[in-house]
PDB file of C-alpha atoms and ligand atoms in Angstrom:
ATOM      1  CA  MET X  88     123.946  88.991  90.189  1.00  0.00           C
ATOM      2  CA  LYS X  89     125.593  87.270  87.203  1.00  0.00           C
ATOM      3  CA  GLU X  90     124.881  90.390  85.152  1.00  0.00           C
ATOM      4  CA  LYS X  91     126.389  92.648  87.806  1.00  0.00           C
ATOM      5  CA  ILE X  92     129.484  90.468  87.920  1.00  0.00           C
ATOM      6  CA  LEU X  93     129.848  90.624  84.153  1.00  0.00           C
ATOM      7  CA  GLU X  94     129.422  94.405  84.180  1.00  0.00           C
ATOM      8  CA  THR X  95     132.165  94.632  86.790  1.00  0.00           C
ATOM      9  CA  ILE X  96     134.470  92.350  84.821  1.00  0.00           C
ATOM     10  CA  GLU X  97     133.958  94.553  81.760  1.00  0.00           C
ATOM     11  CA  GLN X  98     135.168  97.566  83.753  1.00  0.00           C
ATOM     12  CA  TYR X  99     138.527  96.118  84.802  1.00  0.00           C
ATOM     13  CA  GLU X 100     141.695  95.666  82.800  1.00  0.00           C
ATOM     14  CA  THR X 101     143.344  93.308  85.281  1.00  0.00           C
ATOM     15  CA  ILE X 102     141.476  90.372  86.767  1.00  0.00           C
ATOM     16  CA  ILE X 103     143.037  87.966  89.259  1.00  0.00           C
ATOM     17  CA  VAL X 104     141.212  84.772  90.198  1.00  0.00           C
ATOM     18  CA  HIS X 105     141.865  82.904  93.465  1.00  0.00           C
ATOM     19  CA  ARG X 106     140.448  79.738  95.073  1.00  0.00           C
ATOM     20  CA  HIS X 107     140.724  77.831  98.328  1.00  0.00           C
ATOM     21  CA  VAL X 108     143.779  76.308  99.982  1.00  0.00           C
ATOM     22  CA  ARG X 109     144.245  72.544  99.673  1.00  0.00           C
ATOM     23  CA  PRO X 110     142.603  72.714  96.255  1.00  0.00           C
ATOM     24  CA  ASP X 111     140.495  70.005  94.664  1.00  0.00           C
ATOM     25  CA  PRO X 112     139.433  69.648  91.022  1.00  0.00           C
ATOM     26  CA  ASP X 113     136.466  71.988  91.510  1.00  0.00           C
ATOM     27  CA  ALA X 114     138.649  74.689  93.036  1.00  0.00           C
ATOM     28  CA  TYR X 115     141.044  74.486  90.075  1.00  0.00           C
ATOM     29  CA  GLY X 116     138.236  73.890  87.591  1.00  0.00           C
ATOM     30  CA  SER X 117     136.177  76.919  88.570  1.00  0.00           C
ATOM     31  CA  GLN X 118     139.201  79.186  88.988  1.00  0.00           C
ATOM     32  CA  CYS X 119     141.022  78.211  85.809  1.00  0.00           C
ATOM     33  CA  GLY X 120     137.826  77.609  83.820  1.00  0.00           C
ATOM     34  CA  LEU X 121     136.780  81.188  84.574  1.00  0.00           C
ATOM     35  CA  VAL X 122     140.239  82.461  83.649  1.00  0.00           C
ATOM     36  CA  GLU X 123     140.132  80.628  80.301  1.00  0.00           C
ATOM     37  CA  ILE X 124     136.633  81.967  79.560  1.00  0.00           C
ATOM     38  CA  LEU X 125     137.710  85.517  80.360  1.00  0.00           C
ATOM     39  CA  LYS X 126     140.921  85.191  78.326  1.00  0.00           C
ATOM     40  CA  ALA X 127     138.957  83.909  75.329  1.00  0.00           C
ATOM     41  CA  SER X 128     136.426  86.695  75.732  1.00  0.00           C
ATOM     42  CA  TYR X 129     138.759  89.620  76.444  1.00  0.00           C
ATOM     43  CA  PRO X 130     142.099  89.104  74.684  1.00  0.00           C
ATOM     44  CA  ASN X 131     143.261  92.571  75.740  1.00  0.00           C
ATOM     45  CA  LYS X 132     142.698  92.218  79.451  1.00  0.00           C
ATOM     46  CA  ARG X 133     145.334  90.819  81.821  1.00  0.00           C
ATOM     47  CA  ILE X 134     143.869  87.765  83.533  1.00  0.00           C
ATOM     48  CA  PHE X 135     145.609  85.486  86.030  1.00  0.00           C
ATOM     49  CA  ALA X 136     144.960  82.351  88.099  1.00  0.00           C
ATOM     50  CA  VAL X 137     147.023  82.376  91.291  1.00  0.00           C
ATOM     51  CA  GLY X 138     147.671  80.260  94.382  1.00  0.00           C
ATOM     52  CA  LYS X 139     149.978  77.546  95.616  1.00  0.00           C
ATOM     53  CA  GLU X 140     150.219  74.826  93.021  1.00  0.00           C
ATOM     54  CA  GLU X 141     149.104  71.320  93.941  1.00  0.00           C
ATOM     55  CA  LYS X 142     151.264  68.765  92.195  1.00  0.00           C
ATOM     56  CA  SER X 143     148.492  66.194  91.852  1.00  0.00           C
ATOM     57  CA  LEU X 144     146.446  68.788  89.949  1.00  0.00           C
ATOM     58  CA  HIS X 145     149.120  69.838  87.461  1.00  0.00           C
ATOM     59  CA  TYR X 146     147.129  68.001  84.802  1.00  0.00           C
ATOM     60  CA  MET X 147     144.393  70.607  85.147  1.00  0.00           C
ATOM     61  CA  ARG X 148     146.389  73.768  84.555  1.00  0.00           C
ATOM     62  CA  ARG X 149     149.576  75.391  85.787  1.00  0.00           C
ATOM     63  CA  LEU X 150     149.064  78.622  87.724  1.00  0.00           C
ATOM     64  CA  ASP X 151     150.430  82.099  87.152  1.00  0.00           C
ATOM     65  CA  THR X 152     153.058  83.787  89.304  1.00  0.00           C
ATOM     66  CA  ILE X 153     152.499  87.522  89.665  1.00  0.00           C
ATOM     67  CA  GLU X 154     154.088  90.392  91.579  1.00  0.00           C
ATOM     68  CA  ASP X 155     152.208  92.291  94.260  1.00  0.00           C
ATOM     69  CA  HIS X 156     151.950  95.447  92.141  1.00  0.00           C
ATOM     70  CA  VAL X 157     149.755  93.642  89.614  1.00  0.00           C
ATOM     71  CA  TYR X 158     146.969  93.845  92.193  1.00  0.00           C
ATOM     72  CA  GLN X 159     146.894  97.648  91.989  1.00  0.00           C
ATOM     73  CA  GLY X 160     143.488  98.600  90.626  1.00  0.00           C
ATOM     74  CA  ALA X 161     142.702  94.960  89.840  1.00  0.00           C
ATOM     75  CA  LEU X 162     139.463  93.044  90.156  1.00  0.00           C
ATOM     76  CA  VAL X 163     139.874  89.971  92.356  1.00  0.00           C
ATOM     77  CA  ILE X 164     137.484  87.035  92.043  1.00  0.00           C
ATOM     78  CA  ILE X 165     137.450  84.165  94.567  1.00  0.00           C
ATOM     79  CA  CYS X 166     135.993  80.847  93.430  1.00  0.00           C
ATOM     80  CA  ASP X 167     134.746  77.912  95.513  1.00  0.00           C
ATOM     81  CA  THR X 168     135.852  79.380  98.857  1.00  0.00           C
ATOM     82  CA  ALA X 169     133.346  79.697 101.715  1.00  0.00           C
ATOM     83  CA  ASN X 170     135.379  81.752 104.144  1.00  0.00           C
ATOM     84  CA  ILE X 171     138.176  84.263 104.048  1.00  0.00           C
ATOM     85  CA  GLU X 172     140.590  82.077 106.036  1.00  0.00           C
ATOM     86  CA  ARG X 173     140.473  79.470 103.264  1.00  0.00           C
ATOM     87  CA  ILE X 174     141.443  81.828 100.432  1.00  0.00           C
ATOM     88  CA  ASP X 175     144.748  80.769  98.907  1.00  0.00           C
ATOM     89  CA  ASP X 176     147.156  83.698  98.675  1.00  0.00           C
ATOM     90  CA  GLU X 177     146.150  86.468 101.008  1.00  0.00           C
ATOM     91  CA  ARG X 178     147.148  89.104  98.487  1.00  0.00           C
ATOM     92  CA  TYR X 179     143.485  89.005  97.425  1.00  0.00           C
ATOM     93  CA  LYS X 180     143.271  91.991  99.808  1.00  0.00           C
ATOM     94  CA  LEU X 181     145.479  94.105  97.551  1.00  0.00           C
ATOM     95  CA  GLY X 182     142.921  94.398  94.764  1.00  0.00           C
ATOM     96  CA  ASP X 183     140.442  97.186  94.085  1.00  0.00           C
ATOM     97  CA  LYS X 184     137.272  95.117  94.223  1.00  0.00           C
ATOM     98  CA  LEU X 185     136.423  91.621  95.476  1.00  0.00           C
ATOM     99  CA  ILE X 186     133.866  89.155  94.106  1.00  0.00           C
ATOM    100  CA  LYS X 187     132.889  85.871  95.760  1.00  0.00           C
ATOM    101  CA  ILE X 188     131.504  83.063  93.584  1.00  0.00           C
ATOM    102  CA  ASP X 189     130.735  79.930  95.588  1.00  0.00           C
ATOM    103  CA  HIS X 190     128.398  77.030  96.236  1.00  0.00           C
ATOM    104  CA  HIS X 191     129.143  76.424  99.930  1.00  0.00           C
ATOM    105  CA  PRO X 192     126.831  77.756 102.649  1.00  0.00           C
ATOM    106  CA  ASN X 193     127.403  81.501 102.848  1.00  0.00           C
ATOM    107  CA  GLU X 194     128.691  81.614 106.417  1.00  0.00           C
ATOM    108  CA  ASP X 195     131.232  84.292 105.699  1.00  0.00           C
ATOM    109  CA  PRO X 196     129.675  86.733 103.234  1.00  0.00           C
ATOM    110  CA  TYR X 197     132.920  88.441 102.200  1.00  0.00           C
ATOM    111  CA  GLY X 198     133.446  90.566  99.109  1.00  0.00           C
ATOM    112  CA  ASP X 199     131.900  93.590  97.390  1.00  0.00           C
ATOM    113  CA  LEU X 200     129.773  91.374  95.165  1.00  0.00           C
ATOM    114  CA  LEU X 201     128.633  87.890  96.113  1.00  0.00           C
ATOM    115  CA  TRP X 202     127.074  85.149  94.063  1.00  0.00           C
ATOM    116  CA  VAL X 203     126.437  82.101  96.236  1.00  0.00           C
ATOM    117  CA  ASP X 204     124.297  79.228  95.019  1.00  0.00           C
ATOM    118  CA  THR X 205     124.197  76.304  97.437  1.00  0.00           C
ATOM    119  CA  SER X 206     121.998  74.370  95.015  1.00  0.00           C
ATOM    120  CA  ALA X 207     124.873  74.178  92.526  1.00  0.00           C
ATOM    121  CA  SER X 208     126.730  70.871  92.467  1.00  0.00           C
ATOM    122  CA  SER X 209     130.019  72.653  92.083  1.00  0.00           C
ATOM    123  CA  CYS X 210     131.492  76.072  91.568  1.00  0.00           C
ATOM    124  CA  SER X 211     132.490  74.899  88.089  1.00  0.00           C
ATOM    125  CA  GLU X 212     128.799  74.409  87.297  1.00  0.00           C
ATOM    126  CA  MET X 213     128.212  78.022  88.345  1.00  0.00           C
ATOM    127  CA  ILE X 214     131.017  79.250  86.106  1.00  0.00           C
ATOM    128  CA  TYR X 215     129.503  77.438  83.134  1.00  0.00           C
ATOM    129  CA  GLU X 216     126.151  79.007  83.977  1.00  0.00           C
ATOM    130  CA  PHE X 217     127.878  82.383  84.162  1.00  0.00           C
ATOM    131  CA  TYR X 218     129.260  81.827  80.678  1.00  0.00           C
ATOM    132  CA  LEU X 219     125.790  80.837  79.367  1.00  0.00           C
ATOM    133  CA  SER X 220     124.210  83.951  80.841  1.00  0.00           C
ATOM    134  CA  GLY X 221     126.881  86.204  79.329  1.00  0.00           C
ATOM    135  CA  GLN X 222     127.086  84.610  75.903  1.00  0.00           C
ATOM    136  CA  ASP X 223     124.995  87.312  74.265  1.00  0.00           C
ATOM    137  CA  ARG X 224     127.244  89.954  75.826  1.00  0.00           C
ATOM    138  CA  GLY X 225     130.358  88.468  74.347  1.00  0.00           C
ATOM    139  CA  LEU X 226     131.481  85.741  76.728  1.00  0.00           C
ATOM    140  CA  LYS X 227     133.310  82.988  74.885  1.00  0.00           C
ATOM    141  CA  ILE X 228     134.313  79.521  75.933  1.00  0.00           C
ATOM    142  CA  ASN X 229     137.008  77.238  74.512  1.00  0.00           C
ATOM    143  CA  ASP X 230     137.996  73.563  74.707  1.00  0.00           C
ATOM    144  CA  GLU X 231     140.360  74.150  77.612  1.00  0.00           C
ATOM    145  CA  ALA X 232     137.732  75.937  79.691  1.00  0.00           C
ATOM    146  CA  ALA X 233     135.253  73.148  78.920  1.00  0.00           C
ATOM    147  CA  ARG X 234     137.769  70.500  80.033  1.00  0.00           C
ATOM    148  CA  LEU X 235     138.468  72.342  83.291  1.00  0.00           C
ATOM    149  CA  LEU X 236     134.806  72.931  84.135  1.00  0.00           C
ATOM    150  CA  PHE X 237     133.895  69.352  83.284  1.00  0.00           C
ATOM    151  CA  ALA X 238     136.666  68.107  85.595  1.00  0.00           C
ATOM    152  CA  GLY X 239     135.418  70.379  88.378  1.00  0.00           C
ATOM    153  CA  ILE X 240     131.853  69.112  88.052  1.00  0.00           C
ATOM    154  CA  VAL X 241     132.992  65.477  87.944  1.00  0.00           C
ATOM    155  CA  GLY X 242     135.201  66.035  90.990  1.00  0.00           C
ATOM    156  CA  ASP X 243     132.630  67.687  93.231  1.00  0.00           C
ATOM    157  CA  THR X 244     129.788  65.330  92.303  1.00  0.00           C
ATOM    158  CA  GLY X 245     131.893  62.185  92.807  1.00  0.00           C
ATOM    159  CA  ARG X 246     131.387  61.326  89.147  1.00  0.00           C
ATOM    160  CA  PHE X 247     127.695  62.359  89.267  1.00  0.00           C
ATOM    161  CA  LEU X 248     126.977  60.116  92.259  1.00  0.00           C
ATOM    162  CA  PHE X 249     126.314  62.667  95.000  1.00  0.00           C
ATOM    163  CA  PRO X 250     122.769  63.960  95.592  1.00  0.00           C
ATOM    164  CA  SER X 251     124.037  67.456  94.738  1.00  0.00           C
ATOM    165  CA  THR X 252     123.930  66.304  91.105  1.00  0.00           C
ATOM    166  CA  THR X 253     120.843  67.792  89.437  1.00  0.00           C
ATOM    167  CA  ASP X 254     119.275  67.770  85.998  1.00  0.00           C
ATOM    168  CA  LYS X 255     121.146  71.010  85.412  1.00  0.00           C
ATOM    169  CA  THR X 256     124.446  69.317  86.270  1.00  0.00           C
ATOM    170  CA  PHE X 257     123.808  66.580  83.719  1.00  0.00           C
ATOM    171  CA  ALA X 258     122.630  69.089  81.113  1.00  0.00           C
ATOM    172  CA  TYR X 259     125.769  71.242  81.496  1.00  0.00           C
ATOM    173  CA  ALA X 260     128.055  68.198  81.505  1.00  0.00           C
ATOM    174  CA  GLY X 261     126.257  67.044  78.372  1.00  0.00           C
ATOM    175  CA  GLU X 262     127.082  70.341  76.691  1.00  0.00           C
ATOM    176  CA  LEU X 263     130.670  70.387  77.925  1.00  0.00           C
ATOM    177  CA  ILE X 264     131.562  66.981  76.465  1.00  0.00           C
ATOM    178  CA  HIS X 265     130.864  68.352  72.981  1.00  0.00           C
ATOM    179  CA  PHE X 266     134.079  70.338  73.247  1.00  0.00           C
ATOM    180  CA  ASN X 267     137.303  68.880  72.043  1.00  0.00           C
ATOM    181  CA  PHE X 268     139.156  67.311  74.960  1.00  0.00           C
ATOM    182  CA  ASN X 269     140.179  63.806  75.821  1.00  0.00           C
ATOM    183  CA  ARG X 270     137.763  62.590  78.449  1.00  0.00           C
ATOM    184  CA  THR X 271     139.493  59.244  79.002  1.00  0.00           C
ATOM    185  CA  GLU X 272     142.800  60.948  79.606  1.00  0.00           C
ATOM    186  CA  LEU X 273     141.126  63.370  82.000  1.00  0.00           C
ATOM    187  CA  PHE X 274     139.444  60.584  83.989  1.00  0.00           C
ATOM    188  CA  ASP X 275     142.748  58.713  84.178  1.00  0.00           C
ATOM    189  CA  SER X 276     144.485  61.812  85.527  1.00  0.00           C
ATOM    190  CA  MET X 277     141.736  62.285  88.090  1.00  0.00           C
ATOM    191  CA  TYR X 278     141.310  58.742  89.351  1.00  0.00           C
ATOM    192  CA  GLU X 279     144.433  56.701  88.702  1.00  0.00           C
ATOM    193  CA  LEU X 280     146.251  56.070  91.958  1.00  0.00           C
ATOM    194  CA  ASP X 281     149.762  54.881  92.645  1.00  0.00           C
ATOM    195  CA  HIS X 282     149.894  51.274  93.776  1.00  0.00           C
ATOM    196  CA  ASN X 283     150.911  52.200  97.321  1.00  0.00           C
ATOM    197  CA  ILE X 284     147.796  54.350  97.702  1.00  0.00           C
ATOM    198  CA  ILE X 285     145.599  51.519  96.427  1.00  0.00           C
ATOM    199  CA  LYS X 286     147.241  49.312  99.056  1.00  0.00           C
ATOM    200  CA  LEU X 287     146.549  51.918 101.713  1.00  0.00           C
ATOM    201  CA  ASN X 288     142.931  51.795 100.551  1.00  0.00           C
ATOM    202  CA  GLY X 289     143.065  48.048 101.130  1.00  0.00           C
ATOM    203  CA  TYR X 290     144.309  48.671 104.649  1.00  0.00           C
ATOM    204  CA  ILE X 291     141.439  51.096 105.263  1.00  0.00           C
ATOM    205  CA  LEU X 292     138.852  48.594 104.036  1.00  0.00           C
ATOM    206  CA  GLN X 293     140.361  45.895 106.251  1.00  0.00           C
ATOM    207  CA  ASN X 294     140.591  48.022 109.367  1.00  0.00           C
ATOM    208  CA  PHE X 295     137.764  50.549 109.570  1.00  0.00           C
ATOM    209  CA  GLU X 296     135.469  50.281 112.567  1.00  0.00           C
ATOM    210  CA  LEU X 297     131.704  50.383 112.092  1.00  0.00           C
ATOM    211  CA  LEU X 298     129.565  50.960 115.173  1.00  0.00           C
ATOM    212  CA  LYS X 299     125.984  49.781 115.529  1.00  0.00           C
ATOM    213  CA  ASN X 300     124.669  53.320 115.136  1.00  0.00           C
ATOM    214  CA  GLY X 301     126.116  53.565 111.646  1.00  0.00           C
ATOM    215  CA  VAL X 302     129.215  55.583 112.499  1.00  0.00           C
ATOM    216  CA  ALA X 303     132.596  54.487 111.234  1.00  0.00           C
ATOM    217  CA  SER X 304     136.117  55.727 111.717  1.00  0.00           C
ATOM    218  CA  VAL X 305     139.565  55.268 110.303  1.00  0.00           C
ATOM    219  CA  VAL X 306     142.739  56.365 112.057  1.00  0.00           C
ATOM    220  CA  LEU X 307     145.834  56.961 109.952  1.00  0.00           C
ATOM    221  CA  THR X 308     148.895  57.833 111.990  1.00  0.00           C
ATOM    222  CA  LYS X 309     152.084  59.255 110.565  1.00  0.00           C
ATOM    223  CA  GLU X 310     153.808  55.912 111.132  1.00  0.00           C
ATOM    224  CA  LEU X 311     151.135  54.104 109.178  1.00  0.00           C
ATOM    225  CA  LEU X 312     151.282  56.599 106.311  1.00  0.00           C
ATOM    226  CA  ALA X 313     155.066  56.182 106.246  1.00  0.00           C
ATOM    227  CA  GLU X 314     154.642  52.419 106.031  1.00  0.00           C
ATOM    228  CA  PHE X 315     152.610  52.887 102.864  1.00  0.00           C
ATOM    229  CA  GLU X 316     154.835  55.750 101.672  1.00  0.00           C
ATOM    230  CA  ALA X 317     151.685  57.859 101.499  1.00  0.00           C
ATOM    231  CA  LYS X 318     151.285  61.562 102.202  1.00  0.00           C
ATOM    232  CA  ALA X 319     148.366  62.953 104.185  1.00  0.00           C
ATOM    233  CA  PRO X 320     146.667  64.639 101.174  1.00  0.00           C
ATOM    234  CA  GLU X 321     146.850  61.345  99.259  1.00  0.00           C
ATOM    235  CA  ALA X 322     145.193  59.560 102.166  1.00  0.00           C
ATOM    236  CA  SER X 323     142.459  62.199 102.163  1.00  0.00           C
ATOM    237  CA  LEU X 324     141.553  61.153  98.622  1.00  0.00           C
ATOM    238  CA  LEU X 325     140.424  57.796  99.979  1.00  0.00           C
ATOM    239  CA  VAL X 326     137.782  59.164 102.339  1.00  0.00           C
ATOM    240  CA  GLY X 327     134.915  58.330  99.969  1.00  0.00           C
ATOM    241  CA  THR X 328     135.863  54.676  99.942  1.00  0.00           C
ATOM    242  CA  LEU X 329     133.592  53.822 102.896  1.00  0.00           C
ATOM    243  CA  GLY X 330     130.498  55.191 101.183  1.00  0.00           C
ATOM    244  CA  ASP X 331     129.737  51.758  99.779  1.00  0.00           C
ATOM    245  CA  VAL X 332     129.569  50.074 103.192  1.00  0.00           C
ATOM    246  CA  LYS X 333     126.033  48.884 103.882  1.00  0.00           C
ATOM    247  CA  GLY X 334     124.591  50.360 107.049  1.00  0.00           C
ATOM    248  CA  ILE X 335     127.052  53.230 107.286  1.00  0.00           C
ATOM    249  CA  LYS X 336     125.541  56.655 107.994  1.00  0.00           C
ATOM    250  CA  ALA X 337     128.515  58.886 108.669  1.00  0.00           C
ATOM    251  CA  TRP X 338     132.218  58.422 109.035  1.00  0.00           C
ATOM    252  CA  ALA X 339     135.448  60.140 109.932  1.00  0.00           C
ATOM    253  CA  PHE X 340     139.012  59.797 108.759  1.00  0.00           C
ATOM    254  CA  PHE X 341     141.636  61.002 111.233  1.00  0.00           C
ATOM    255  CA  ILE X 342     144.814  61.690 109.324  1.00  0.00           C
ATOM    256  CA  GLU X 343     147.885  62.742 111.246  1.00  0.00           C
ATOM    257  CA  GLU X 344     149.956  65.583 109.826  1.00  0.00           C
ATOM    258  CA  ASP X 345     152.994  67.367 111.271  1.00  0.00           C
ATOM    259  CA  ASP X 346     151.086  70.074 113.106  1.00  0.00           C
ATOM    260  CA  GLN X 347     147.543  68.677 113.420  1.00  0.00           C
ATOM    261  CA  ILE X 348     145.222  65.753 112.854  1.00  0.00           C
ATOM    262  CA  ARG X 349     143.034  66.400 109.817  1.00  0.00           C
ATOM    263  CA  VAL X 350     139.474  65.213 110.267  1.00  0.00           C
ATOM    264  CA  ARG X 351     137.626  64.276 107.092  1.00  0.00           C
ATOM    265  CA  LEU X 352     133.902  63.836 107.653  1.00  0.00           C
ATOM    266  CA  ARG X 353     131.439  62.246 105.253  1.00  0.00           C
ATOM    267  CA  SER X 354     127.770  61.400 105.615  1.00  0.00           C
ATOM    268  CA  LYS X 355     124.985  59.670 103.780  1.00  0.00           C
ATOM    269  CA  GLY X 356     122.294  61.770 105.440  1.00  0.00           C
ATOM    270  CA  PRO X 357     122.996  63.245 108.903  1.00  0.00           C
ATOM    271  CA  VAL X 358     124.261  66.816 108.666  1.00  0.00           C
ATOM    272  CA  ILE X 359     127.911  66.897 109.690  1.00  0.00           C
ATOM    273  CA  ASN X 360     129.261  70.341 108.774  1.00  0.00           C
ATOM    274  CA  THR X 361     127.854  71.596 112.092  1.00  0.00           C
ATOM    275  CA  ILE X 362     130.217  69.124 113.761  1.00  0.00           C
ATOM    276  CA  ALA X 363     133.106  70.235 111.559  1.00  0.00           C
ATOM    277  CA  ARG X 364     132.510  73.815 112.650  1.00  0.00           C
ATOM    278  CA  LYS X 365     132.911  72.819 116.310  1.00  0.00           C
ATOM    279  CA  PHE X 366     136.410  71.585 115.455  1.00  0.00           C
ATOM    280  CA  LYS X 367     137.808  74.524 113.477  1.00  0.00           C
ATOM    281  CA  GLY X 368     136.426  73.390 110.145  1.00  0.00           C
ATOM    282  CA  GLY X 369     133.452  73.544 107.852  1.00  0.00           C
ATOM    283  CA  GLY X 370     132.206  72.562 104.436  1.00  0.00           C
ATOM    284  CA  HIS X 371     129.152  70.997 102.913  1.00  0.00           C
ATOM    285  CA  PRO X 372     126.341  69.391 104.950  1.00  0.00           C
ATOM    286  CA  LEU X 373     127.432  65.892 103.879  1.00  0.00           C
ATOM    287  CA  ALA X 374     131.151  66.419 103.231  1.00  0.00           C
ATOM    288  CA  SER X 375     133.330  68.556 105.420  1.00  0.00           C
ATOM    289  CA  GLY X 376     136.649  68.790 107.160  1.00  0.00           C
ATOM    290  CA  ALA X 377     138.067  69.892 110.482  1.00  0.00           C
ATOM    291  CA  SER X 378     141.273  69.917 112.523  1.00  0.00           C
ATOM    292  CA  ILE X 379     142.095  68.534 115.941  1.00  0.00           C
ATOM    293  CA  TYR X 380     145.350  68.784 117.802  1.00  0.00           C
ATOM    294  CA  SER X 381     145.492  65.679 119.988  1.00  0.00           C
ATOM    295  CA  TRP X 382     144.307  62.098 119.773  1.00  0.00           C
ATOM    296  CA  ASP X 383     142.125  62.698 122.855  1.00  0.00           C
ATOM    297  CA  GLU X 384     139.832  64.772 120.677  1.00  0.00           C
ATOM    298  CA  VAL X 385     139.028  61.792 118.446  1.00  0.00           C
ATOM    299  CA  ASP X 386     136.465  60.583 121.001  1.00  0.00           C
ATOM    300  CA  LEU X 387     134.824  64.009 121.076  1.00  0.00           C
ATOM    301  CA  VAL X 388     134.387  64.024 117.299  1.00  0.00           C
ATOM    302  CA  MET X 389     133.062  60.456 117.365  1.00  0.00           C
ATOM    303  CA  GLU X 390     130.568  61.334 120.118  1.00  0.00           C
ATOM    304  CA  GLU X 391     129.225  64.179 118.005  1.00  0.00           C
ATOM    305  CA  LEU X 392     128.997  61.923 114.957  1.00  0.00           C
ATOM    306  CA  SER X 393     127.149  59.285 116.977  1.00  0.00           C
ATOM    307  CA  LYS X 394     124.698  61.897 118.251  1.00  0.00           C
ATOM    308  CA  ALA X 395     124.050  63.122 114.708  1.00  0.00           C
ATOM    309  CA  CYS X 396     123.410  59.582 113.460  1.00  0.00           C
ATOM    310  CA  GLU X 397     121.209  58.589 116.389  1.00  0.00           C
ATOM    311  CA  ASN X 398     119.056  61.701 115.925  1.00  0.00           C
ATOM    312  CA  TYR X 399     118.764  61.162 112.205  1.00  0.00           C
TER     313      TYR X 399
HETATM  314 MN1   MN V 427     133.469  73.015  95.156  1.00  0.00          MN
END
């Protein structure tokens, strides 16, 4: 499949790369890492990374703004995005051909060409593998691409902590750090938090509820977020914080936004993306997200989580 994708890329003069909404470092890393690799490899092609910019990810790369007509006859590649509804910028439809490159379960097999590898720690890892496989056909990498892919891998593996981290992940990361970029600066950009967010984390640690069956929950209302001057996406960054609690099996963050309550689900074993799917969401087996629209639904999510933990 990698070869087919490369053959297709060779045939197009314009290539536009998308990723999912509410981007994370792997979404940016795979999207922009691929763009940098293609730009280095094909200086005469027109290659763009598009989507709504996320301010907290400006340190990764700024995105390109393009007109609709650029899509005419273009190849569109979507990175790190399991389903069509999650693609950022629906103009992906305007292109000539569509390629999906992703590491989430392939529930929505969209696109003319698909390369889905659920054993990959991150989509960025797949992009590096794509580069390796195409090296002898002229694919080139540069420091910037290496920095972006490294950030994506670090982001999606929780700094190499998650079980999705394999020997391949370490091997690729080991190769990527030979490129010239400032790793300390990158880690600071990824993990430094404003003091109010650290304090919100303190609140979460003081107030989470852990049930006997290993399920925990945190409720963050709009009022509470306002108290800490925190925005919902910033609060979402703290969801991993409960992973260190002894005895915890799975947990949920309920974060109130203007039009919905975002549900962030994490697990140390029980599969929870099946639960996410019941509440208009999805994701990885041990890390997924969903949406509910009233506080009454919190109990329903918690019941499902309890069931999953008790059956585990
Ligand atoms: Mn990813």
